[in-house]
Coordinates of C-alpha atoms in Angstrom, one line a residue:
Chain A
M1 CA 99.4 31.2 100.3
A2 CA 98.9 34.6 98.3
T3 CA 95.8 32.6 96.1
K4 CA 94.2 32.4 99.5
L5 CA 94.7 35.7 100.2
S6 CA 93.3 37.1 97.0
Y7 CA 90.1 34.8 97.1
R8 CA 89.5 36.1 100.8
I9 CA 89.7 39.7 99.3
S10 CA 87.2 38.4 96.2
F11 CA 85.0 37.2 98.6
L12 CA 84.6 40.5 100.9
V13 CA 84.5 42.4 97.2
L14 CA 81.4 39.9 96.2
L15 CA 79.3 40.2 100.0
L16 CA 80.0 43.9 99.6
A17 CA 78.4 43.6 95.8
L18 CA 75.7 41.8 96.9
L19 CA 74.8 44.4 100.1
L20 CA 75.2 47.2 97.9
A21 CA 72.7 45.5 94.8
F22 CA 70.2 44.5 98.0
V23 CA 70.1 48.4 99.1
L24 CA 69.6 49.6 95.8
N25 CA 67.3 46.9 94.4
I26 CA 65.0 48.3 97.5
S27 CA 65.3 51.6 96.9
L28 CA 64.1 51.7 93.6
G29 CA 60.5 50.8 92.7
S30 CA 57.1 52.4 90.9
V31 CA 56.9 54.3 94.3
S32 CA 60.0 57.3 94.5
I33 CA 61.2 56.8 98.2
P34 CA 64.2 59.1 98.8
F35 CA 67.7 56.7 99.5
K36 CA 68.2 58.4 103.0
E37 CA 64.5 57.5 104.1
T38 CA 65.1 53.9 102.6
L39 CA 68.4 53.2 104.5
N40 CA 66.5 54.1 107.4
T41 CA 63.6 52.0 107.2
I42 CA 65.7 49.1 106.6
L43 CA 68.2 50.1 109.8
G44 CA 64.9 50.4 111.7
G45 CA 64.0 54.1 112.1
Q46 CA 60.9 55.9 111.8
T47 CA 60.0 56.8 108.2
Q48 CA 57.9 60.4 107.1
Q49 CA 55.3 58.4 105.5
D50 CA 53.9 55.1 107.1
S51 CA 53.2 53.9 103.5
W52 CA 56.7 54.0 102.7
N53 CA 57.5 51.7 105.6
Y54 CA 54.9 49.4 104.7
I55 CA 55.7 49.3 100.7
I56 CA 59.4 48.8 101.9
W57 CA 58.6 45.7 104.7
N58 CA 56.3 44.2 102.8
Y59 CA 56.9 44.4 99.6
R60 CA 60.1 45.6 98.6
I61 CA 62.0 43.3 101.1
P62 CA 60.5 40.2 100.3
K63 CA 61.2 41.1 96.6
A64 CA 64.8 41.7 97.3
F65 CA 65.3 38.0 99.5
N66 CA 63.1 36.6 96.8
A67 CA 65.7 37.9 94.2
I68 CA 68.7 36.5 96.3
L69 CA 67.2 33.1 96.6
V70 CA 65.9 32.3 93.3
G71 CA 69.4 34.1 91.7
S72 CA 71.6 31.9 94.0
G73 CA 69.3 28.7 93.7
L74 CA 69.5 28.9 89.8
A75 CA 73.0 29.6 89.2
L76 CA 73.9 27.0 91.6
S77 CA 72.0 24.3 90.3
G78 CA 73.5 25.3 86.7
L79 CA 76.8 24.5 88.5
L80 CA 76.1 21.4 89.9
M81 CA 75.0 20.2 85.8
Q82 CA 77.6 21.6 84.3
T83 CA 79.9 19.3 85.8
L84 CA 77.6 16.4 86.5
F85 CA 77.0 16.2 83.0
R86 CA 80.4 17.3 82.1
N87 CA 78.8 19.9 79.3
P88 CA 79.8 23.5 79.6
L89 CA 75.9 24.7 77.8
A90 CA 73.9 22.8 80.8
G91 CA 71.8 24.7 82.9
P92 CA 67.7 24.4 84.1
F93 CA 67.2 26.4 81.4
V94 CA 69.0 24.6 78.2
L95 CA 68.7 21.4 79.3
G96 CA 64.5 21.8 79.3
I97 CA 64.4 21.5 83.3
S98 CA 62.7 25.0 83.6
S99 CA 60.5 23.2 80.4
G100 CA 59.9 20.5 83.0
A101 CA 58.7 22.5 85.7
S102 CA 56.4 25.2 83.4
L103 CA 54.8 21.6 82.0
G104 CA 54.0 20.4 85.2
V105 CA 52.4 24.2 86.6
A106 CA 50.5 24.1 82.9
L107 CA 48.8 20.9 83.9
L108 CA 48.0 21.9 87.0
I109 CA 46.8 25.1 86.3
M110 CA 45.0 24.7 82.8
G111 CA 44.6 21.0 83.3
S112 CA 42.9 21.3 86.8
S113 CA 39.3 22.4 84.8
F114 CA 39.1 18.5 83.9
L115 CA 40.9 17.1 86.7
A116 CA 38.2 18.9 89.1
G117 CA 35.7 17.2 87.5
L118 CA 36.5 14.1 87.5
L119 CA 38.5 13.9 91.0
G120 CA 36.7 16.4 92.8
F121 CA 40.1 19.2 93.7
G122 CA 40.0 22.3 92.5
F123 CA 42.5 24.0 94.4
I124 CA 45.4 25.8 93.1
N125 CA 47.9 26.8 95.8
D126 CA 51.3 28.0 95.7
I127 CA 52.1 24.5 97.7
S128 CA 50.8 22.6 95.0
L129 CA 52.1 24.9 92.5
A130 CA 55.5 24.3 94.0
I131 CA 54.9 20.5 93.9
A132 CA 53.6 20.7 89.8
A133 CA 56.7 22.2 89.5
S134 CA 59.5 20.4 91.5
I135 CA 57.6 16.7 89.8
G136 CA 58.2 18.4 86.4
S137 CA 61.7 19.8 86.4
F138 CA 63.0 16.2 88.5
L139 CA 61.0 13.9 85.8
V140 CA 62.9 16.1 83.3
L141 CA 66.0 16.0 84.8
L142 CA 65.9 11.9 85.1
A143 CA 65.0 11.8 81.9
V144 CA 68.2 13.9 80.4
M145 CA 69.9 11.4 82.9
I146 CA 68.9 8.7 81.4
V147 CA 69.8 10.1 77.8
A148 CA 72.8 11.4 78.9
A149 CA 74.1 7.9 80.3
R150 CA 73.3 6.6 76.1
V151 CA 74.9 9.5 74.2
K152 CA 77.9 11.1 74.9
D153 CA 77.7 13.6 72.5
T154 CA 77.0 16.8 74.5
M155 CA 75.3 18.8 71.5
A156 CA 72.7 15.9 71.6
L157 CA 71.8 16.6 75.3
L158 CA 71.2 20.4 74.4
I159 CA 69.0 18.9 71.7
I160 CA 67.0 17.0 73.8
G161 CA 66.8 19.9 76.3
L162 CA 65.1 22.1 73.8
M163 CA 63.0 19.3 72.3
F164 CA 61.3 19.3 75.9
G165 CA 60.8 22.5 75.5
S166 CA 59.2 22.2 72.2
I167 CA 57.0 19.3 74.0
T168 CA 56.0 21.8 76.7
A169 CA 54.8 24.8 73.9
A170 CA 53.2 22.1 72.6
I171 CA 51.4 20.9 75.5
V172 CA 50.7 23.9 76.4
S173 CA 49.3 25.6 73.3
V174 CA 46.9 22.2 73.1
L175 CA 45.3 23.1 77.1
S176 CA 45.3 26.6 76.1
Y177 CA 42.6 25.8 74.0
F178 CA 40.6 24.3 76.2
T179 CA 40.7 26.1 79.1
N180 CA 39.2 29.4 79.7
A181 CA 41.1 33.1 79.3
E182 CA 41.5 33.6 83.4
K183 CA 43.6 30.3 83.7
L184 CA 45.7 30.9 80.5
Q185 CA 46.5 34.3 81.6
Q186 CA 47.4 33.0 85.2
Y187 CA 50.1 30.4 83.6
I188 CA 51.2 33.1 80.9
Y189 CA 51.9 35.4 84.3
W190 CA 53.5 32.9 85.7
S191 CA 55.7 32.1 82.9
F192 CA 57.2 35.1 82.3
G193 CA 58.9 34.7 85.8
S194 CA 58.9 37.4 88.9
V195 CA 60.3 37.6 92.0
G196 CA 57.7 39.9 93.3
N197 CA 54.5 39.2 94.8
L198 CA 55.9 36.5 97.1
S199 CA 54.6 36.9 100.9
W200 CA 57.1 36.3 104.1
P201 CA 55.5 32.9 104.8
Q202 CA 56.0 31.7 101.0
L203 CA 59.4 33.1 101.4
S204 CA 60.4 30.6 104.3
I205 CA 59.3 28.0 102.4
L206 CA 61.2 29.1 99.6
S207 CA 64.4 29.7 101.1
A208 CA 64.1 26.4 103.2
I209 CA 64.2 24.7 99.5
V210 CA 67.4 26.4 98.8
G211 CA 69.0 25.9 101.9
I212 CA 68.9 22.2 102.0
G213 CA 69.7 22.5 98.1
T214 CA 72.5 24.4 99.0
L215 CA 73.8 22.4 101.8
M216 CA 73.4 19.4 100.0
S217 CA 75.9 21.0 97.2
V218 CA 78.2 21.7 99.9
I219 CA 78.3 18.4 100.9
A220 CA 78.9 17.4 97.5
I221 CA 81.8 19.5 96.9
K222 CA 84.5 16.6 97.1
S223 CA 82.7 14.1 94.7
L224 CA 82.0 16.9 92.5
N225 CA 85.7 18.2 92.3
A226 CA 86.4 14.3 91.5
L227 CA 83.4 14.6 88.7
L228 CA 85.7 17.2 87.0
L229 CA 88.1 14.1 85.8
G230 CA 85.4 12.1 84.6
E231 CA 83.3 9.2 86.0
N232 CA 85.5 6.7 85.3
Y233 CA 88.4 8.6 87.6
A234 CA 86.2 10.2 90.0
Q235 CA 85.2 5.7 90.8
S236 CA 88.8 5.1 90.9
L237 CA 89.2 7.6 93.6
G238 CA 86.8 6.2 95.4
V239 CA 83.8 8.1 95.0
N240 CA 80.6 6.4 95.1
I241 CA 79.1 7.3 91.4
K242 CA 75.7 6.1 91.9
R243 CA 75.4 7.2 94.7
N244 CA 76.7 10.6 94.7
R245 CA 75.0 11.2 91.0
L246 CA 71.6 10.9 92.6
F247 CA 72.4 12.6 95.7
I248 CA 73.6 15.4 93.2
I249 CA 70.7 15.2 90.8
I250 CA 68.0 15.5 93.8
A251 CA 70.0 18.5 94.8
T252 CA 69.8 20.3 91.0
G253 CA 66.0 19.2 90.9
L254 CA 65.3 20.8 94.5
L255 CA 67.2 24.0 93.6
A256 CA 65.8 24.4 89.9
G257 CA 62.5 23.2 90.5
G258 CA 61.9 24.8 93.8
V259 CA 62.9 28.2 92.4
T260 CA 60.7 27.4 89.3
A261 CA 58.0 27.0 91.0
F262 CA 58.0 30.3 92.9
A263 CA 59.3 32.7 90.1
G264 CA 58.5 31.1 87.2
P265 CA 61.1 29.8 84.7
I266 CA 63.8 32.4 84.5
A267 CA 66.3 32.1 81.7
F268 CA 69.9 31.8 81.6
I269 CA 70.9 32.9 85.3
G270 CA 71.6 28.9 85.5
L271 CA 73.8 28.8 82.3
A272 CA 76.2 32.2 82.5
V273 CA 76.7 32.2 86.1
P274 CA 79.0 29.8 86.6
H275 CA 81.1 30.8 83.6
L276 CA 81.0 34.7 84.8
T277 CA 82.2 33.1 88.5
R278 CA 85.0 31.1 87.0
Q279 CA 86.3 33.8 84.9
I280 CA 86.5 35.9 87.9
F281 CA 88.3 33.7 90.3
D282 CA 89.9 31.6 87.7
T283 CA 89.5 27.9 89.3
T284 CA 87.6 25.0 89.0
N285 CA 87.7 23.7 92.7
H286 CA 83.8 23.9 93.9
K287 CA 84.7 24.7 97.4
V288 CA 85.4 28.1 95.8
L289 CA 82.9 28.0 93.2
I290 CA 79.8 27.1 95.0
P291 CA 80.0 30.2 97.6
A292 CA 81.0 32.3 94.7
V293 CA 78.4 31.2 92.4
F294 CA 75.7 31.2 95.2
L295 CA 76.7 35.0 95.9
Y296 CA 76.9 35.9 91.8
G297 CA 74.0 34.4 91.2
G298 CA 71.9 36.7 94.0
I299 CA 73.9 39.8 93.0
L300 CA 73.1 39.6 89.1
L301 CA 69.2 38.6 89.9
L302 CA 69.0 41.6 92.1
L303 CA 70.1 43.9 89.4
C304 CA 68.2 42.4 86.7
D305 CA 65.1 43.0 89.1
T306 CA 65.7 46.2 89.7
L307 CA 66.2 46.8 85.9
A308 CA 62.9 45.3 85.2
Q309 CA 61.1 47.5 87.8
L310 CA 61.9 50.5 85.5
P311 CA 62.7 52.8 88.7
N312 CA 59.9 55.3 89.4
S313 CA 57.5 54.4 86.7
I314 CA 54.7 52.0 86.9
H315 CA 55.8 49.7 84.7
I316 CA 57.2 46.3 85.1
L317 CA 59.1 44.4 82.7
P318 CA 59.2 40.7 82.7
I319 CA 62.1 39.6 84.3
N320 CA 62.8 36.8 82.0
A321 CA 63.7 39.3 79.0
I322 CA 66.5 41.0 81.3
T323 CA 68.0 38.0 81.9
S324 CA 67.9 37.3 78.4
L325 CA 69.1 40.4 77.1
I326 CA 72.1 39.9 79.3
G327 CA 72.6 35.8 79.3
A328 CA 72.0 35.1 75.5
P329 CA 75.2 37.5 74.7
V330 CA 76.9 35.0 77.2
V331 CA 76.3 32.1 75.8
I332 CA 77.1 33.3 72.3
W333 CA 80.4 34.5 73.7
L334 CA 80.8 30.8 74.9
L335 CA 80.5 29.5 71.9
I336 CA 82.7 31.7 69.7
R337 CA 85.3 31.4 71.9
K338 CA 85.6 27.8 72.1
R339 CA 88.3 27.6 74.0
K340 CA 86.6 28.9 77.0
M341 CA 83.6 26.3 76.4
I342 CA 85.7 24.3 78.8
F343 CA 84.4 24.9 82.3
Chain B
M1 CA 100.3 -8.6 94.3
F2 CA 97.7 -9.6 91.7
I3 CA 97.1 -13.0 91.5
V4 CA 95.0 -13.8 88.3
N5 CA 93.5 -17.3 87.9
D6 CA 91.2 -18.3 84.7
L7 CA 89.4 -15.3 84.2
H8 CA 87.0 -14.9 81.5
I9 CA 86.3 -11.1 80.9
G10 CA 83.9 -9.6 78.3
Y11 CA 80.5 -7.7 78.6
A12 CA 76.9 -8.8 80.0
K13 CA 73.8 -6.7 78.2
K14 CA 70.9 -8.2 80.2
K15 CA 71.0 -11.9 79.6
R16 CA 73.6 -11.7 76.5
Q17 CA 77.4 -12.4 77.2
T18 CA 79.9 -11.4 75.3
T19 CA 83.3 -12.8 76.0
V20 CA 86.1 -11.3 74.7
A21 CA 88.9 -13.1 76.3
S22 CA 89.0 -16.4 78.4
N23 CA 91.5 -18.1 80.7
I24 CA 93.4 -15.4 81.6
T25 CA 95.8 -16.4 84.6
F26 CA 99.0 -14.4 86.0
Q27 CA 100.3 -13.5 89.2
T28 CA 102.9 -10.4 89.7
K29 CA 105.1 -9.7 92.9
P30 CA 106.0 -6.2 94.4
G31 CA 108.0 -3.9 91.9
T32 CA 106.8 -5.8 88.6
F33 CA 106.7 -3.5 85.8
M34 CA 104.0 -5.3 83.0
A35 CA 103.0 -5.2 79.7
I36 CA 100.1 -6.2 78.3
V37 CA 100.1 -6.7 74.9
G38 CA 98.0 -8.1 71.6
V39 CA 96.6 -6.8 68.3
N40 CA 93.8 -4.2 68.4
G41 CA 90.3 -5.9 69.7
I42 CA 92.1 -8.9 71.5
G43 CA 90.6 -7.1 75.0
K44 CA 93.5 -5.4 76.2
S45 CA 91.6 -2.6 77.9
T46 CA 88.5 -4.7 79.0
L47 CA 91.5 -6.9 80.8
L48 CA 92.5 -3.4 82.4
R49 CA 89.2 -2.2 83.1
T50 CA 88.4 -5.3 84.5
L51 CA 91.4 -5.3 86.9
G52 CA 90.5 -1.9 88.2
R53 CA 87.0 -2.6 88.8
M54 CA 85.5 -0.1 85.9
Q55 CA 83.8 -3.4 84.7
S56 CA 82.8 -7.1 86.0
K57 CA 84.3 -10.0 85.1
I58 CA 82.1 -12.6 83.8
S59 CA 84.2 -15.5 85.7
G60 CA 87.4 -16.6 87.4
E61 CA 89.1 -14.8 89.9
I62 CA 91.0 -12.0 90.9
L63 CA 92.8 -11.6 94.1
L64 CA 94.5 -8.4 95.3
A65 CA 96.6 -8.9 98.6
N66 CA 94.8 -12.6 99.0
T67 CA 91.3 -11.1 98.8
P68 CA 88.8 -10.6 96.2
I69 CA 88.8 -8.0 94.9
E70 CA 85.3 -7.6 95.1
K71 CA 85.6 -7.2 98.6
Y72 CA 86.7 -3.8 99.0
T73 CA 85.3 -1.2 99.8
A74 CA 85.2 2.1 97.2
V75 CA 87.5 4.1 99.3
E76 CA 89.8 0.7 100.7
W77 CA 90.1 0.1 96.6
A78 CA 90.7 3.6 95.9
K79 CA 94.0 3.2 98.3
K80 CA 94.9 0.3 96.7
I81 CA 94.9 0.8 93.1
S82 CA 95.3 3.8 90.9
V83 CA 94.6 4.5 86.8
V84 CA 95.6 6.6 84.1
L85 CA 92.9 5.7 81.3
T86 CA 92.9 6.7 77.3
E87 CA 89.4 8.9 78.0
P88 CA 90.0 12.5 78.2
I89 CA 89.5 14.2 81.3
A90 CA 86.1 16.2 81.5
S91 CA 87.7 19.3 83.2
K92 CA 91.0 20.9 81.2
N93 CA 90.1 23.9 83.0
L94 CA 91.9 22.2 86.1
T95 CA 95.5 23.3 86.5
V96 CA 98.2 21.3 86.8
I97 CA 98.5 21.0 90.4
E98 CA 94.5 21.0 91.1
L99 CA 94.5 17.8 89.4
I100 CA 97.8 16.5 90.9
A101 CA 95.7 17.2 94.1
L102 CA 92.6 15.4 93.1
G103 CA 95.1 12.1 93.7
R104 CA 94.8 12.7 97.6
Q105 CA 90.9 12.6 97.7
P106 CA 90.7 8.8 99.5
Y107 CA 92.9 10.5 102.2
T108 CA 91.1 14.0 102.7
N109 CA 88.4 14.7 104.6
W110 CA 84.7 15.6 103.6
I111 CA 85.6 18.8 101.9
G112 CA 88.6 17.5 100.3
A113 CA 90.9 20.0 102.6
L114 CA 94.9 19.2 101.9
T115 CA 96.9 18.6 105.1
Q116 CA 100.8 18.7 105.4
T117 CA 101.2 14.9 104.4
D118 CA 98.8 15.6 101.0
N119 CA 100.8 18.4 100.2
V120 CA 104.3 16.3 100.7
A121 CA 102.9 13.7 98.8
I122 CA 101.8 15.9 95.8
E123 CA 105.4 17.6 95.6
A124 CA 107.1 14.3 95.7
A125 CA 105.3 13.6 92.4
I126 CA 105.8 16.7 91.0
E127 CA 109.3 16.2 91.5
K128 CA 109.2 13.0 90.7
V129 CA 107.6 13.1 87.1
G130 CA 109.4 16.8 86.8
L131 CA 106.4 18.9 85.9
A132 CA 107.9 21.6 88.5
D133 CA 107.6 24.2 85.4
L134 CA 104.1 23.3 84.7
K135 CA 102.5 23.7 88.1
Q136 CA 100.1 26.2 87.5
K137 CA 99.4 25.7 83.6
K138 CA 95.7 24.8 82.6
C139 CA 95.4 21.5 81.2
F140 CA 93.9 22.7 77.9
E141 CA 97.4 24.3 77.6
L142 CA 99.3 21.2 77.5
S143 CA 100.6 18.7 75.0
D144 CA 99.4 15.0 74.9
G145 CA 103.1 14.3 76.4
Q146 CA 103.0 16.7 79.1
L147 CA 99.3 15.7 80.4
Q148 CA 100.4 12.1 80.4
K149 CA 103.1 13.2 82.6
V150 CA 100.4 15.0 84.8
M151 CA 97.8 11.9 84.9
L152 CA 100.9 9.6 85.8
A153 CA 101.8 12.2 88.6
R154 CA 97.9 12.2 89.7
A155 CA 98.7 8.5 90.0
I156 CA 101.5 8.1 92.3
T157 CA 99.9 11.3 94.6
Q158 CA 97.3 8.4 95.1
D159 CA 100.1 6.6 96.8
T160 CA 98.7 2.8 95.7
D161 CA 100.4 -0.2 95.7
I162 CA 99.1 -0.8 92.1
I163 CA 99.1 1.6 89.1
L164 CA 97.2 0.3 85.9
L165 CA 97.9 2.4 82.7
D166 CA 95.8 2.3 79.4
E167 CA 98.1 2.8 76.6
P168 CA 100.1 5.3 78.2
S169 CA 102.7 6.0 75.2
T170 CA 99.9 6.1 72.3
H171 CA 99.9 9.6 70.8
L172 CA 103.4 10.4 71.9
D173 CA 106.5 10.7 69.6
L174 CA 109.8 7.5 69.8
F175 CA 111.3 9.7 72.5
H176 CA 108.3 10.8 74.5
K177 CA 107.1 7.2 74.4
V178 CA 110.9 5.8 76.1
H179 CA 110.5 8.5 78.2
I180 CA 107.3 7.9 80.0
L181 CA 108.0 3.6 79.7
K182 CA 111.4 4.6 81.2
L183 CA 109.7 6.7 84.2
L184 CA 106.9 4.2 84.9
R185 CA 109.8 1.1 85.0
S186 CA 112.5 3.4 87.5
L187 CA 109.0 3.8 89.6
A188 CA 108.2 -0.1 89.8
H189 CA 111.6 -1.2 91.0
E190 CA 112.7 2.0 92.9
T191 CA 109.0 2.1 95.2
G192 CA 108.0 -1.3 94.8
K193 CA 104.9 -0.6 92.8
T194 CA 103.2 -2.9 90.7
I195 CA 102.9 -1.0 87.8
V196 CA 100.6 -2.9 84.4
F197 CA 100.2 -1.1 81.6
T198 CA 98.7 -2.1 77.7
T199 CA 100.3 -1.3 74.9
H200 CA 101.4 -1.9 71.1
E201 CA 105.4 -0.9 71.7
I202 CA 105.9 -4.7 71.7
D203 CA 109.9 -3.8 71.1
M204 CA 109.7 -1.6 73.9
A205 CA 108.1 -3.9 76.1
I206 CA 110.3 -6.5 75.5
Q207 CA 113.5 -4.6 76.3
L208 CA 112.0 -3.0 79.6
C209 CA 109.3 -4.7 81.1
D210 CA 109.7 -7.8 83.9
A211 CA 106.7 -9.7 82.3
I212 CA 104.5 -9.6 79.4
L213 CA 101.0 -11.1 78.9
I214 CA 100.4 -11.8 75.3
M215 CA 96.8 -12.0 74.2
G216 CA 96.0 -14.4 71.8
K217 CA 92.8 -15.3 70.0
E218 CA 92.8 -18.9 71.6
K219 CA 95.6 -18.6 74.5
Q220 CA 97.2 -16.1 76.7
S221 CA 100.9 -16.4 77.3
F222 CA 102.2 -14.7 80.5
G223 CA 106.1 -14.9 81.6
T224 CA 109.4 -13.0 81.0
P225 CA 110.3 -11.6 78.0
K226 CA 113.2 -14.3 77.9
A227 CA 110.9 -17.0 78.6
L228 CA 108.4 -16.1 76.1
Q229 CA 111.0 -15.5 73.4
S230 CA 112.8 -18.8 74.1
A231 CA 109.1 -20.2 74.2
G232 CA 108.4 -19.3 70.5
I233 CA 105.6 -17.3 71.5
F234 CA 106.8 -13.9 69.6
H235 CA 106.6 -15.5 66.7
Q236 CA 102.7 -16.4 66.8
L237 CA 101.7 -13.0 67.8
F238 CA 100.9 -11.6 63.9
P239 CA 99.8 -13.4 61.1
E240 CA 104.2 -14.3 59.4
D241 CA 102.9 -13.3 55.9
T242 CA 103.3 -9.1 57.2
V243 CA 105.0 -9.2 60.4
I244 CA 108.2 -11.5 61.7
F245 CA 110.0 -11.9 65.0
D246 CA 114.1 -11.9 64.7
S247 CA 114.9 -13.6 67.5
K248 CA 118.6 -11.9 67.1
T249 CA 117.7 -8.9 67.8
S250 CA 114.5 -9.4 69.8
T251 CA 112.4 -7.3 67.4
F252 CA 109.7 -7.3 64.9
K253 CA 110.5 -7.2 61.1
V254 CA 108.0 -6.0 58.3
N255 CA 107.9 -8.9 56.0
K256 CA 108.7 -7.3 52.5

């Protein structure tokens, strides 16, 4: 079929774009390294300066990989949520899943000063941070799920997400009142969102989490497609709704929670990428959408990160600022062209 | 195919039970075109949802091919019964052919890849319902009548012995009402499928159906339109001061 061929071409273009964005991301940074030398280093050759080699292998390449994992994971979790909640405006940020993760991390970082005295533990490492974020996002996801079963109104769901954001903000401000400046700063840096500062071992943990979440999404393709008709129809097509819903929620929680744990709450990628992908591929079939959203999410976050690090300057903007600048207009555009609110 | 014995339907919430309709008993043969009629709120949709396993019964039994319907696994069930509901589909961004192809899900592999057999079934359903021109259209571009036909094609594609439809002719103009109902009737008679639908078009049900279940507050009546008419059931359907049944023409008239 002609459509199959055009899908193949589109995927090829996306793959090339990913590769290009990857190289571009690595070649630009606070230290100016000639493009030729960057390529040379990636391909395993020698560079003029050893420091360049060090920067590229220990800083820029892990960061670029991380950007891909974060972008892909968030975008995929957004796609799963939009289908599961039958809501075009669903996404990890809008539904409060990121807030849940933030709350978990805030309680861990700032609340640990009380708990440390009570329970006798006071260490905060990446693993405990990841666990706290995942638990937080999973709990919010469950709460949203319970509410979604009762209210059919899509707008109500979004307002609930907003409320979770407010609750998080409130608790954080209460905690910040009691905590010391150092811990508050630690939390605020985390909440800015960043794809840098990850070591190779941390990266491997994140890739395992995103890998499992992606694998689960692929397994769920058939039931996700059935869910496009609504739950009753999906059930009439032989889909075990309860089991599949839980399966998809766990996948979403892993993707959104895991990513947020390592990169902080990153806005709009999860919401905007699935819509942009549907525009390009003009399909709702998850067999096409899942790989496409995965690639697209990676590309977009690589590009956002490239912008955020302000090439050749020592300043780094919070990546959230960039993703919001791109994502918020997408949401407004979706609301204005109501017809395209369909998903 | 369906054997329903002394069925009580309704909603059970925690310990409270709300019975909507009781003592429902009927049987269908393959190829039966059957209507469920009754006034608003009498439990037509509840019955249809109970028959389709979308909600559980309160008591009584429903047998399909001599097996209680609860015994079927999810996929076995999906190969026996397809449904067309009143609720809108979640994503209207699907194309007509994508939506119809979803009807093959009970038969496809883990990722939902369509085989030659699946494609033949899909094309046959599209032709049967007359949707060839609309295949590549998106669902949000369709009229209500067209969308209803697409949903019907999807149900046909599912290749089941029974199709349940909840008010398939509501929101359609007279021409499209007749068109859909005649299509369903010929489908039942030609393919031997049992087609059960709820409707408010009693006039048309009398003219077109092989069997009618009339749901009332106290009792349910089941039979061929002729049998029901000679038993005088239609006269009791509505309060006599508003609507009366004219036995000569087999139609309902407003009592002025």
